[in-house]
CSV table of C-alpha atoms in Angstrom, one decimal:
chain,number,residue,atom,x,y,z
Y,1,UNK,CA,-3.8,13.0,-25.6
Y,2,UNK,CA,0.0,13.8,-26.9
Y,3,UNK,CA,1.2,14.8,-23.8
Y,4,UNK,CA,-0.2,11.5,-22.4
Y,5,UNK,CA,1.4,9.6,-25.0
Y,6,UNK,CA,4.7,11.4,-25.0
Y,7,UNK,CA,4.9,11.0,-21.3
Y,8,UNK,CA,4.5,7.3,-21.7
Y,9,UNK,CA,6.8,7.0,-24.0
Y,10,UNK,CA,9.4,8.8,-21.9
Y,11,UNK,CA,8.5,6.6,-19.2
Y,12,UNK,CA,8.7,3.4,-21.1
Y,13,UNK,CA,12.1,3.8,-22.5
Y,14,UNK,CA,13.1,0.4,-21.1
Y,15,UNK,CA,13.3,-1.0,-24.8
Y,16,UNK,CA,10.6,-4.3,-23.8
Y,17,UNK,CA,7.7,-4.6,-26.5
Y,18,UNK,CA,4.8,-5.5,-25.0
Y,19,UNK,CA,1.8,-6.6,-27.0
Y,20,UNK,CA,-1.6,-7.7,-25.4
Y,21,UNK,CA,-3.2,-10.9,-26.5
Y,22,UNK,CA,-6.4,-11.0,-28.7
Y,23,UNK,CA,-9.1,-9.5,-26.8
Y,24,UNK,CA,-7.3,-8.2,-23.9
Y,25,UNK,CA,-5.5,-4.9,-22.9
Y,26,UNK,CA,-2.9,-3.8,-20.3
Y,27,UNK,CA,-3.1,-0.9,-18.3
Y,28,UNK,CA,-1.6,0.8,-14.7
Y,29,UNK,CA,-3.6,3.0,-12.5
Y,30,UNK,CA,-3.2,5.1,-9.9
Y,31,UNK,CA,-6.3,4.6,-7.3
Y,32,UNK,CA,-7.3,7.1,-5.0
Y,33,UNK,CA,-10.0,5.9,-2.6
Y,34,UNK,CA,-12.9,7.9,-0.7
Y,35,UNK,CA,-15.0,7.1,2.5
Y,36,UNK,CA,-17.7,5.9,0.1
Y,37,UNK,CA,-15.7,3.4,-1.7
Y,38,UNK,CA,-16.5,-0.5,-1.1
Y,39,UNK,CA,-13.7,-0.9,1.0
Y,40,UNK,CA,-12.6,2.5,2.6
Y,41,UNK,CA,-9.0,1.6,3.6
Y,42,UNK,CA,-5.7,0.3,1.9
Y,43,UNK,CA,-2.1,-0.3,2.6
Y,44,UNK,CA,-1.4,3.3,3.0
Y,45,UNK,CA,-4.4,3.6,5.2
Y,46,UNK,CA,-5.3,0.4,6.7
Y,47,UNK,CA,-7.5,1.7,9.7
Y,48,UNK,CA,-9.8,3.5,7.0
Y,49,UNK,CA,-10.2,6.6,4.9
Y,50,UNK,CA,-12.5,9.7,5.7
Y,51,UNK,CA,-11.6,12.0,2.6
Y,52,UNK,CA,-14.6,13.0,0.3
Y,53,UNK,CA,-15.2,11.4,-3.5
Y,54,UNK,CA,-14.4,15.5,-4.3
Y,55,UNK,CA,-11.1,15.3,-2.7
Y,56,UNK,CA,-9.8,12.0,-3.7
Y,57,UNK,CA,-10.7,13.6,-7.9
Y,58,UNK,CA,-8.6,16.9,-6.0
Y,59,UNK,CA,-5.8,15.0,-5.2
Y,60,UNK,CA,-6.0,12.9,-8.8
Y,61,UNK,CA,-6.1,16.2,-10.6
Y,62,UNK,CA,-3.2,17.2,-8.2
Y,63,UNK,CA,-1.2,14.2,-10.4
Y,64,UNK,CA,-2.6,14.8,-13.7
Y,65,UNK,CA,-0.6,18.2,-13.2
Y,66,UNK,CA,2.2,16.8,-11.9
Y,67,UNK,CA,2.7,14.0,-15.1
Y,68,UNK,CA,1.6,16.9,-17.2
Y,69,UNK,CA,4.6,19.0,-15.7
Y,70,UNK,CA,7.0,16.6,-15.7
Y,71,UNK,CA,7.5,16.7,-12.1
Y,72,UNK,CA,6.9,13.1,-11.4
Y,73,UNK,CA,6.1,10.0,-13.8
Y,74,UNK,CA,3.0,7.8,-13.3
Y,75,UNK,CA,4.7,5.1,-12.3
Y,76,UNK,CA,6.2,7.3,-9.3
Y,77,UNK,CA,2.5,8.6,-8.6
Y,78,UNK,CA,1.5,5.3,-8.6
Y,79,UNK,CA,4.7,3.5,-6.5
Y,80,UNK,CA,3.8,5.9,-3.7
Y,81,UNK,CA,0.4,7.3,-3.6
Y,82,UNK,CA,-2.1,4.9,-4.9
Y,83,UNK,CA,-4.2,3.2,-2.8
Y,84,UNK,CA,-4.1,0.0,-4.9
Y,85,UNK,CA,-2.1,-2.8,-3.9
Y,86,UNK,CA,-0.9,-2.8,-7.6
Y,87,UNK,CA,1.3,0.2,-6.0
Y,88,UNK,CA,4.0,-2.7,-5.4
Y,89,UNK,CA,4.1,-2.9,-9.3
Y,90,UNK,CA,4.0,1.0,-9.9
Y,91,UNK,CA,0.2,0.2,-10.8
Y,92,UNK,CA,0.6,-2.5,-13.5
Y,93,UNK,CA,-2.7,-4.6,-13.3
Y,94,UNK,CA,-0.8,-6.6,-15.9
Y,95,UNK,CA,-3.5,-8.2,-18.7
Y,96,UNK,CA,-6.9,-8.1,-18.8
Y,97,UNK,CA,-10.0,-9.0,-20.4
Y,98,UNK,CA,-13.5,-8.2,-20.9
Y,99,UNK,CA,-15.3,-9.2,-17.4
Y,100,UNK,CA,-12.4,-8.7,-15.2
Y,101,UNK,CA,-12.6,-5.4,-14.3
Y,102,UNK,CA,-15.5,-3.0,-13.0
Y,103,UNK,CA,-17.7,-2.5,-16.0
Y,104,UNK,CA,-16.2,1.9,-15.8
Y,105,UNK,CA,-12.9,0.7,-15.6
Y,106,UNK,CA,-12.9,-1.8,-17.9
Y,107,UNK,CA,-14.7,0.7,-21.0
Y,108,UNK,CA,-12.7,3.7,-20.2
Y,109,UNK,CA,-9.3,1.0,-20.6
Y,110,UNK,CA,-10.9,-0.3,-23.6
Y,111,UNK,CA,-11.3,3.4,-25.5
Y,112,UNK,CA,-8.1,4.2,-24.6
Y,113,UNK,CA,-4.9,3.7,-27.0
Y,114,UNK,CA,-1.9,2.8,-26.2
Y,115,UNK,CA,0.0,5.0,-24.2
Y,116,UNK,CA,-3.0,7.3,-23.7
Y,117,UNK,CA,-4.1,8.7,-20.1
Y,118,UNK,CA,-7.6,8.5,-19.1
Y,119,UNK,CA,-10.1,11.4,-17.3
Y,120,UNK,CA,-10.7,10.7,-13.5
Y,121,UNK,CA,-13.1,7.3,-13.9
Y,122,UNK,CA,-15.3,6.4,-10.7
Y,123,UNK,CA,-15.7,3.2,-10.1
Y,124,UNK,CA,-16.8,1.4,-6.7
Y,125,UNK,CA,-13.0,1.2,-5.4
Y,126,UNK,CA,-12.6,5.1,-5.6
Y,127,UNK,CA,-11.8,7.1,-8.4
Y,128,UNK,CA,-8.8,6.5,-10.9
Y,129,UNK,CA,-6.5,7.6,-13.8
Y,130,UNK,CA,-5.6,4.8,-16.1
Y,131,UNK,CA,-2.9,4.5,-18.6
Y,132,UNK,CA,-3.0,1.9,-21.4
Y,133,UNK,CA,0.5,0.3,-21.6
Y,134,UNK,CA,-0.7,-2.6,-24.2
């Protein structure tokens, strides 16, 4: 957990407060999908993926280590290698609230605090890491 929130706070450093309103939270991911997920392609791969669920969590562990390490921020992990189109935002999903999200992602955000780093949650998209930004 401190590492998490020291690496987000190192990463932040851009002086803006953010603050979620009541009831909501905001969070970034990085989103690595598997030939099982719901829709098995992205913008890195648009004519489809064929990696296992066990090596999409290999490669996520691959980037816990590398934020651990300090080789490479989230929001660089996230820029380049997640499969979600929130990869234009360096994973910002920007605001949420309950409902919005798949009910995993959406609990694991939820017990989070801010500036903390999740476990590799599954969800029907692929598997993830989540940070809590607000």
């Amino acid at each position: 957990k401190s590492i998490s929130r020291i690496l987000f706070k190192r990463q932040k450093g851009k002086g803006n407060k953010m603050s979620a309103p009541p009831g909501q939270v905001r969070a970034s991911h990085i989103l690595v999908k598997h030939k099982n997920s719901r829709r098995p392609a992205s913008w890195k791969s648009p004519n489809g993926i064929t990696r296992t669920e066990q090596e999409a969590r290999a490669i996520l562990e691959g980037y816990k280590n590398e934020i651990a390490t300090g080789k490479r921020t989230f929001a660089q992990i996230a820029k380049v290698d997640s499969d979600c189109g929130s990869a234009q935002n360096s994973g910002d999903l920007g605001f949420f609230g309950p409902g919005d999200m798949q009910k995993p992602f959406e609990e694991a955000t939820y017990r989070l605090e801010v500036g903390e780093m999740s476990n590799i949650i599954s969800t029907d998209s692929g598997v993830h890491i989540i940070l809590r930004t607000a």
